[in-house]
PDB file of C-alpha atoms and ligand atoms in Angstrom:
ATOM      1  CA  UNK A1248      -0.055   0.003  -0.127  1.00 45.00           C
ATOM      2  CA  UNK A1249       2.788   2.016   1.304  1.00 43.00           C
ATOM      3  CA  UNK A1250       4.794   1.886  -1.954  1.00 49.00           C
ATOM      4  CA  UNK A1251       1.107   2.219  -4.307  1.00 48.00           C
ATOM      5  CA  UNK A1252       1.399   5.405  -2.795  1.00 50.00           C
ATOM      6  CA  UNK A1253       4.232   6.339  -3.178  1.00 47.00           C
ATOM      7  CA  UNK A1254       4.738   5.437  -7.392  1.00 52.00           C
ATOM      8  CA  UNK A1255       1.615   7.479  -6.978  1.00 57.00           C
ATOM      9  CA  UNK A1256       3.174  10.262  -5.703  1.00 56.00           C
ATOM     10  CA  UNK A1257       6.347  10.083  -7.577  1.00 58.00           C
ATOM     11  CA  UNK A1258       4.275   9.327 -10.514  1.00 68.00           C
ATOM     12  CA  UNK A1259       2.480  12.912  -9.777  1.00 68.00           C
ATOM     13  CA  UNK A1260       5.558  14.875  -9.215  1.00 71.00           C
ATOM     14  CA  UNK A1261       7.383  13.970 -12.103  1.00 68.00           C
ATOM     15  CA  UNK A1262       4.730  14.363 -14.706  1.00 67.00           C
ATOM     16  CA  UNK A1263       4.238  18.109 -12.676  1.00 67.00           C
ATOM     17  CA  UNK A1264       8.001  18.611 -14.095  1.00 69.00           C
ATOM     18  CA  UNK A1265       7.323  17.600 -16.812  1.00 67.00           C
ATOM     19  CA  UNK A1266       4.314  19.415 -17.662  1.00 68.00           C
ATOM     20  CA  UNK A1267       6.035  22.787 -16.465  1.00 68.00           C
ATOM     21  CA  UNK A1268       9.388  22.089 -18.009  1.00 66.00           C
ATOM     22  CA  UNK A1269       6.998  22.257 -21.300  1.00 67.00           C
ATOM     23  CA  UNK A1270       4.964  25.201 -20.720  1.00 68.00           C
ATOM     24  CA  UNK A1271       8.809  26.996 -19.588  1.00 64.00           C
ATOM     25  CA  UNK A1272      10.767  25.376 -22.707  1.00 64.00           C
ATOM     26  CA  UNK A1273       7.420  25.615 -25.136  1.00 62.00           C
ATOM     27  CA  UNK A1274       9.409  26.990 -28.369  1.00 50.00           C
ATOM     28  CA  UNK A1275       6.680  29.739 -29.266  1.00 52.00           C
ATOM     29  CA  UNK A1276       5.945  32.374 -26.315  1.00 64.00           C
ATOM     30  CA  UNK A1277       2.546  31.354 -27.657  1.00 78.00           C
ATOM     31  CA  UNK A1278       1.314  28.224 -25.062  1.00 88.00           C
ATOM     32  CA  UNK A1279      -1.766  27.680 -25.608  1.00 91.00           C
ATOM     33  CA  UNK A1280      -2.214  27.955 -22.020  1.00 91.00           C
ATOM     34  CA  UNK A1281      -1.093  31.549 -21.754  1.00 93.00           C
ATOM     35  CA  UNK A1282      -3.655  34.501 -21.231  1.00 92.00           C
ATOM     36  CA  UNK A1283      -4.476  36.853 -23.818  1.00 94.00           C
ATOM     37  CA  UNK A1284      -6.770  40.352 -23.047  1.00 97.00           C
ATOM     38  CA  UNK A1285      -8.575  41.610 -20.340  1.00 98.00           C
ATOM     39  CA  UNK A1286     -12.128  40.027 -21.804  1.00 98.00           C
ATOM     40  CA  UNK A1287     -13.965  41.996 -18.811  1.00 98.00           C
ATOM     41  CA  UNK A1288     -14.160  43.069 -15.125  1.00 98.00           C
ATOM     42  CA  UNK A1289     -17.498  42.362 -13.354  1.00 98.00           C
ATOM     43  CA  UNK A1290     -19.050  44.257 -11.074  1.00 98.00           C
ATOM     44  CA  UNK A1291     -21.505  43.028  -8.254  1.00 98.00           C
ATOM     45  CA  UNK A1292     -24.838  45.572  -8.646  1.00 98.00           C
ATOM     46  CA  UNK A1293     -27.893  45.475  -6.893  1.00 98.00           C
ATOM     47  CA  UNK A1294     -29.939  47.355  -9.289  1.00 98.00           C
ATOM     48  CA  UNK A1295     -29.254  46.458 -12.598  1.00 98.00           C
ATOM     49  CA  UNK A1296     -31.522  49.333 -14.095  1.00 98.00           C
ATOM     50  CA  UNK A1297     -29.421  51.522 -11.793  1.00 98.00           C
ATOM     51  CA  UNK A1298     -26.449  50.562 -13.232  1.00 98.00           C
ATOM     52  CA  UNK A1299     -27.213  50.520 -16.910  1.00 98.00           C
ATOM     53  CA  UNK A1300     -28.837  53.844 -16.468  1.00 98.00           C
ATOM     54  CA  UNK A1301     -25.375  55.259 -14.600  1.00 98.00           C
ATOM     55  CA  UNK A1302     -23.159  53.733 -17.413  1.00 98.00           C
ATOM     56  CA  UNK A1303     -25.998  54.807 -20.361  1.00 98.00           C
ATOM     57  CA  UNK A1304     -26.875  58.000 -18.899  1.00 98.00           C
ATOM     58  CA  UNK A1305     -24.150  59.469 -16.778  1.00 98.00           C
ATOM     59  CA  UNK A1306     -21.411  57.624 -18.733  1.00 98.00           C
ATOM     60  CA  UNK A1307     -22.697  57.515 -22.203  1.00 98.00           C
ATOM     61  CA  UNK A1308     -21.875  53.830 -22.624  1.00 98.00           C
ATOM     62  CA  UNK A1309     -23.123  51.134 -25.222  1.00 98.00           C
ATOM     63  CA  UNK A1310     -24.820  49.119 -22.987  1.00 98.00           C
ATOM     64  CA  UNK A1311     -25.854  45.295 -24.287  1.00 98.00           C
ATOM     65  CA  UNK A1312     -29.442  44.006 -23.336  1.00 98.00           C
ATOM     66  CA  UNK A1313     -29.853  42.284 -20.343  1.00 98.00           C
ATOM     67  CA  UNK A1314     -28.978  38.285 -19.945  1.00 98.00           C
ATOM     68  CA  UNK A1315     -30.699  36.091 -17.561  1.00 98.00           C
ATOM     69  CA  UNK A1316     -28.148  33.000 -16.691  1.00 97.00           C
ATOM     70  CA  UNK A1317     -29.983  30.981 -14.575  1.00 97.00           C
ATOM     71  CA  UNK A1318     -27.597  28.200 -14.372  1.00 96.00           C
ATOM     72  CA  UNK A1319     -24.519  30.920 -13.274  1.00 97.00           C
ATOM     73  CA  UNK A1320     -27.787  32.802 -10.577  1.00 98.00           C
ATOM     74  CA  UNK A1321     -27.024  36.279 -12.532  1.00 98.00           C
ATOM     75  CA  UNK A1322     -28.370  38.154 -14.633  1.00 98.00           C
ATOM     76  CA  UNK A1323     -25.468  39.725 -16.992  1.00 98.00           C
ATOM     77  CA  UNK A1324     -25.312  43.008 -18.750  1.00 98.00           C
ATOM     78  CA  UNK A1325     -21.799  44.365 -21.296  1.00 98.00           C
ATOM     79  CA  UNK A1326     -21.034  48.053 -20.973  1.00 98.00           C
ATOM     80  CA  UNK A1327     -19.015  48.615 -24.358  1.00 98.00           C
ATOM     81  CA  UNK A1328     -15.834  50.057 -23.908  1.00 97.00           C
ATOM     82  CA  UNK A1329     -13.879  49.733 -27.569  1.00 93.00           C
ATOM     83  CA  UNK A1330     -10.978  46.870 -25.976  1.00 94.00           C
ATOM     84  CA  UNK A1331     -12.706  45.220 -23.223  1.00 97.00           C
ATOM     85  CA  UNK A1332     -16.025  45.312 -20.926  1.00 98.00           C
ATOM     86  CA  UNK A1333     -17.450  45.577 -18.324  1.00 98.00           C
ATOM     87  CA  UNK A1334     -19.575  42.591 -16.683  1.00 98.00           C
ATOM     88  CA  UNK A1335     -22.746  43.833 -14.876  1.00 98.00           C
ATOM     89  CA  UNK A1336     -23.593  41.100 -12.411  1.00 98.00           C
ATOM     90  CA  UNK A1337     -27.512  41.116 -10.683  1.00 98.00           C
ATOM     91  CA  UNK A1338     -28.375  38.028  -8.625  1.00 98.00           C
ATOM     92  CA  UNK A1339     -30.738  35.768 -10.024  1.00 98.00           C
ATOM     93  CA  UNK A1340     -32.388  33.042  -7.951  1.00 90.00           C
ATOM     94  CA  UNK A1341     -31.925  32.064  -4.044  1.00 87.00           C
ATOM     95  CA  UNK A1342     -28.607  30.704  -4.315  1.00 93.00           C
ATOM     96  CA  UNK A1343     -27.091  33.169  -6.944  1.00 97.00           C
ATOM     97  CA  UNK A1344     -23.366  33.794  -5.653  1.00 97.00           C
ATOM     98  CA  UNK A1345     -23.432  37.310  -5.945  1.00 98.00           C
ATOM     99  CA  UNK A1346     -26.065  37.664  -3.286  1.00 97.00           C
ATOM    100  CA  UNK A1347     -23.989  36.315  -1.324  1.00 95.00           C
ATOM    101  CA  UNK A1348     -20.839  38.575  -2.021  1.00 97.00           C
ATOM    102  CA  UNK A1349     -23.614  41.253  -2.050  1.00 97.00           C
ATOM    103  CA  UNK A1350     -24.140  40.482   1.794  1.00 96.00           C
ATOM    104  CA  UNK A1351     -19.976  41.804   2.757  1.00 96.00           C
ATOM    105  CA  UNK A1352     -20.180  44.218  -0.063  1.00 97.00           C
ATOM    106  CA  UNK A1353     -23.497  46.568   0.898  1.00 97.00           C
ATOM    107  CA  UNK A1354     -22.976  48.873  -2.074  1.00 97.00           C
ATOM    108  CA  UNK A1355     -21.507  45.951  -4.932  1.00 98.00           C
ATOM    109  CA  UNK A1356     -18.455  46.308  -5.631  1.00 98.00           C
ATOM    110  CA  UNK A1357     -15.633  44.458  -8.440  1.00 98.00           C
ATOM    111  CA  UNK A1358     -16.503  41.350  -8.128  1.00 98.00           C
ATOM    112  CA  UNK A1359     -14.056  39.214 -10.284  1.00 98.00           C
ATOM    113  CA  UNK A1360     -11.807  39.432 -13.973  1.00 98.00           C
ATOM    114  CA  UNK A1361     -12.276  38.074 -16.695  1.00 98.00           C
ATOM    115  CA  UNK A1362      -8.734  36.752 -19.127  1.00 98.00           C
ATOM    116  CA  UNK A1363      -8.636  35.114 -22.357  1.00 98.00           C
ATOM    117  CA  UNK A1364      -7.051  32.188 -22.733  1.00 97.00           C
ATOM    118  CA  UNK A1365      -6.950  29.894 -26.202  1.00 96.00           C
ATOM    119  CA  UNK A1366      -7.136  26.915 -24.647  1.00 97.00           C
ATOM    120  CA  UNK A1367      -9.342  26.704 -21.440  1.00 97.00           C
ATOM    121  CA  UNK A1368      -8.109  23.062 -20.301  1.00 97.00           C
ATOM    122  CA  UNK A1369      -4.470  23.998 -21.348  1.00 97.00           C
ATOM    123  CA  UNK A1370      -4.968  26.706 -18.950  1.00 97.00           C
ATOM    124  CA  UNK A1371      -6.460  24.519 -16.536  1.00 97.00           C
ATOM    125  CA  UNK A1372      -3.794  22.164 -16.481  1.00 97.00           C
ATOM    126  CA  UNK A1373      -1.191  24.691 -15.962  1.00 96.00           C
ATOM    127  CA  UNK A1374      -3.136  26.738 -13.452  1.00 97.00           C
ATOM    128  CA  UNK A1375      -3.645  23.124 -11.085  1.00 97.00           C
ATOM    129  CA  UNK A1376       0.541  22.418 -11.521  1.00 96.00           C
ATOM    130  CA  UNK A1377       0.610  25.254  -9.905  1.00 96.00           C
ATOM    131  CA  UNK A1378      -1.519  24.394  -6.920  1.00 97.00           C
ATOM    132  CA  UNK A1379      -4.594  27.301  -8.008  1.00 98.00           C
ATOM    133  CA  UNK A1380      -7.846  26.066  -7.564  1.00 98.00           C
ATOM    134  CA  UNK A1381     -10.510  25.834 -10.240  1.00 98.00           C
ATOM    135  CA  UNK A1382     -13.786  26.512  -8.714  1.00 98.00           C
ATOM    136  CA  UNK A1383     -15.226  23.845 -10.912  1.00 98.00           C
ATOM    137  CA  UNK A1384     -13.628  20.270 -12.227  1.00 97.00           C
ATOM    138  CA  UNK A1385     -14.952  20.851 -16.090  1.00 98.00           C
ATOM    139  CA  UNK A1386     -15.105  24.046 -17.473  1.00 98.00           C
ATOM    140  CA  UNK A1387     -18.953  25.680 -17.983  1.00 98.00           C
ATOM    141  CA  UNK A1388     -20.996  28.009 -20.377  1.00 98.00           C
ATOM    142  CA  UNK A1389     -19.716  31.617 -19.629  1.00 97.00           C
ATOM    143  CA  UNK A1390     -22.055  34.929 -20.600  1.00 96.00           C
ATOM    144  CA  UNK A1391     -20.880  34.996 -24.239  1.00 95.00           C
ATOM    145  CA  UNK A1392     -21.063  30.563 -25.073  1.00 96.00           C
ATOM    146  CA  UNK A1393     -18.128  30.090 -24.370  1.00 98.00           C
ATOM    147  CA  UNK A1394     -16.281  27.398 -21.996  1.00 98.00           C
ATOM    148  CA  UNK A1395     -15.502  29.344 -18.752  1.00 98.00           C
ATOM    149  CA  UNK A1396     -13.233  28.393 -15.271  1.00 98.00           C
ATOM    150  CA  UNK A1397     -13.330  30.341 -12.572  1.00 98.00           C
ATOM    151  CA  UNK A1398     -10.258  30.159 -10.215  1.00 98.00           C
ATOM    152  CA  UNK A1399     -10.220  30.250  -6.282  1.00 98.00           C
ATOM    153  CA  UNK A1400      -9.683  34.428  -5.013  1.00 98.00           C
ATOM    154  CA  UNK A1401      -7.193  33.560  -2.354  1.00 98.00           C
ATOM    155  CA  UNK A1402      -5.196  31.373  -4.776  1.00 98.00           C
ATOM    156  CA  UNK A1403      -4.804  35.055  -7.000  1.00 98.00           C
ATOM    157  CA  UNK A1404      -3.386  37.563  -4.778  1.00 98.00           C
ATOM    158  CA  UNK A1405      -7.549  38.254  -4.101  1.00 98.00           C
ATOM    159  CA  UNK A1406      -8.838  38.576  -7.245  1.00 98.00           C
ATOM    160  CA  UNK A1407     -11.522  35.966  -7.896  1.00 98.00           C
ATOM    161  CA  UNK A1408      -9.910  34.926 -11.714  1.00 98.00           C
ATOM    162  CA  UNK A1409     -12.387  33.740 -14.515  1.00 98.00           C
ATOM    163  CA  UNK A1410     -10.860  31.970 -17.556  1.00 98.00           C
ATOM    164  CA  UNK A1411     -12.445  32.074 -20.803  1.00 98.00           C
ATOM    165  CA  UNK A1412     -11.480  30.527 -24.296  1.00 98.00           C
ATOM    166  CA  UNK A1413     -11.257  32.501 -26.922  1.00 94.00           C
TER     167      UNK A1413
HETATM  168  C1  MC0 B1005     -22.030  34.447 -16.272  1.00 55.19           C
HETATM  169  C2  MC0 B1005     -20.410  34.374 -15.856  1.00 55.19           C
HETATM  170  C3  MC0 B1005     -19.282  35.031 -17.244  1.00 55.19           C
HETATM  171  O1  MC0 B1005     -19.304  35.836 -16.889  1.00 55.19           O
HETATM  172  O2  MC0 B1005     -18.999  34.344 -17.480  1.00 55.19           O
HETATM  173  C4  MC0 B1005     -20.863  34.877 -14.799  1.00 55.19           C
HETATM  174  O3  MC0 B1005     -19.840  35.988 -14.672  1.00 55.19           O
HETATM  175  S1  MC0 B1005     -21.207  34.099 -13.162  1.00 55.19           S
HETATM  176  C5  MC0 B1005     -20.948  34.623 -11.801  1.00 55.19           C
HETATM  177  C6  MC0 B1005     -21.360  34.294 -10.862  1.00 55.19           C
HETATM  178  N1  MC0 B1005     -20.225  32.948 -10.401  1.00 55.19           N
HETATM  179  C7  MC0 B1005     -19.209  33.163  -9.768  1.00 55.19           C
HETATM  180  O4  MC0 B1005     -18.517  33.649  -9.186  1.00 55.19           O
HETATM  181  C8  MC0 B1005     -18.856  31.530  -9.487  1.00 55.19           C
HETATM  182  C9  MC0 B1005     -17.303  31.558  -8.697  1.00 55.19           C
HETATM  183  N2  MC0 B1005     -17.608  32.089  -7.297  1.00 55.19           N
HETATM  184  C10 MC0 B1005     -18.015  30.748  -6.791  1.00 55.19           C
HETATM  185  O5  MC0 B1005     -17.106  29.360  -6.431  1.00 55.19           O
HETATM  186  C11 MC0 B1005     -18.056  31.275  -5.107  1.00 55.19           C
HETATM  187  O6  MC0 B1005     -18.599  32.789  -6.005  1.00 55.19           O
HETATM  188  C12 MC0 B1005     -16.392  31.842  -4.511  1.00 55.19           C
HETATM  189  C13 MC0 B1005     -15.605  32.717  -4.968  1.00 55.19           C
HETATM  190  C14 MC0 B1005     -15.542  30.263  -3.871  1.00 55.19           C
HETATM  191  C15 MC0 B1005     -16.304  31.911  -3.172  1.00 55.19           C
HETATM  192  O7  MC0 B1005     -17.596  31.195  -2.557  1.00 55.19           O
HETATM  193  P1  MC0 B1005     -18.479  31.202  -0.938  1.00 55.19           P
HETATM  194  O8  MC0 B1005     -19.155  32.619  -0.805  1.00 55.19           O
HETATM  195  O9  MC0 B1005     -18.847  30.510  -0.682  1.00 55.19           O
HETATM  196  O10 MC0 B1005     -17.219  31.656  -0.225  1.00 55.19           O
HETATM  197  P2  MC0 B1005     -17.246  32.763   1.379  1.00 55.19           P
HETATM  198  O11 MC0 B1005     -18.654  33.867   0.934  1.00 55.19           O
HETATM  199  O12 MC0 B1005     -16.984  31.920   2.640  1.00 55.19           O
HETATM  200  O13 MC0 B1005     -15.753  33.335   0.554  1.00 55.19           O
HETATM  201  C16 MC0 B1005     -14.579  32.735   0.908  1.00 55.19           C
HETATM  202  C17 MC0 B1005     -13.735  33.526   1.078  1.00 55.19           C
HETATM  203  O14 MC0 B1005     -13.236  34.025  -0.561  1.00 55.19           O
HETATM  204  C18 MC0 B1005     -13.183  35.649  -0.508  1.00 55.19           C
HETATM  205  N3  MC0 B1005     -14.470  36.951  -1.808  1.00 55.19           N
HETATM  206  C19 MC0 B1005     -15.339  35.392  -2.209  1.00 55.19           C
HETATM  207  N4  MC0 B1005     -15.521  35.827  -3.334  1.00 55.19           N
HETATM  208  C20 MC0 B1005     -14.678  36.774  -3.723  1.00 55.19           C
HETATM  209  C21 MC0 B1005     -14.892  37.635  -5.206  1.00 55.19           C
HETATM  210  N5  MC0 B1005     -15.901  37.429  -5.941  1.00 55.19           N
HETATM  211  N6  MC0 B1005     -13.263  38.425  -4.957  1.00 55.19           N
HETATM  212  C22 MC0 B1005     -12.837  38.130  -3.856  1.00 55.19           C
HETATM  213  N7  MC0 B1005     -12.478  37.729  -2.944  1.00 55.19           N
HETATM  214  C23 MC0 B1005     -14.512  36.961  -2.826  1.00 55.19           C
HETATM  215  C24 MC0 B1005     -14.776  36.040   0.367  1.00 55.19           C
HETATM  216  O15 MC0 B1005     -14.079  37.341   1.229  1.00 55.19           O
HETATM  217  C25 MC0 B1005     -13.640  34.884   1.527  1.00 55.19           C
HETATM  218  O16 MC0 B1005     -12.514  35.662   2.272  1.00 55.19           O
HETATM  219  P3  MC0 B1005     -12.345  35.299   3.914  1.00 55.19           P
HETATM  220  O17 MC0 B1005     -11.764  33.964   3.846  1.00 55.19           O
HETATM  221  O18 MC0 B1005     -10.992  36.305   4.101  1.00 55.19           O
HETATM  222  O19 MC0 B1005     -13.271  36.436   4.544  1.00 55.19           O
END
């Protein structure tokens, strides 16, 4: 039994070393796990309409139509900024992660950043090999209809981080 555990631990460590070596020595700097552009910064809000009015009227921004995503427990609106977006998040349903966030951040606030990656599975593998916790085992489909995964804020300098496949 002990031998089996040692063998497994050993092979896992060897695998992680090989993976990190592969990432570091990839011939091009464009490894498919590498992060690219900032897709959006997400802001949790108590009142979506009020937030939309602020961005549209007070700041003159172009704002998308609200999109309900019950599987994520949110209603989202995108504020278009040219080369990136602000994603407004309002809680939807009783178990929304945004409700919990708003309990401790009563006026709303910055909720997460979303970074683009070329290959989500490769990016997850890379993050995991450095001990970063992925919040789901498999990618899910996000607000843009593309695979996404969230990384634990405690492993990302206190910033909840979403990776989205381009
Ligand atoms: C549609 C999609 C898309 O864009 O494509 C979306 O946006 S969906 C957007 C909504 N979906 C998600 O957020 C999914 C990923 N989020 C989660 O799995 C969860 O919300 C967690 C981030 C793991 C937090 O979980 P939970 O609320 O149960 O834990 P908790 O409240 O006890 O918090 C644990 C610790 O993490 C901190 N914490 C919680 N939320 C945080 C956040 N957004 N940013 C930074 N830190 C955060 C808390 O302050 C606490 O720190 P202390 O221990 O120091 O007090």
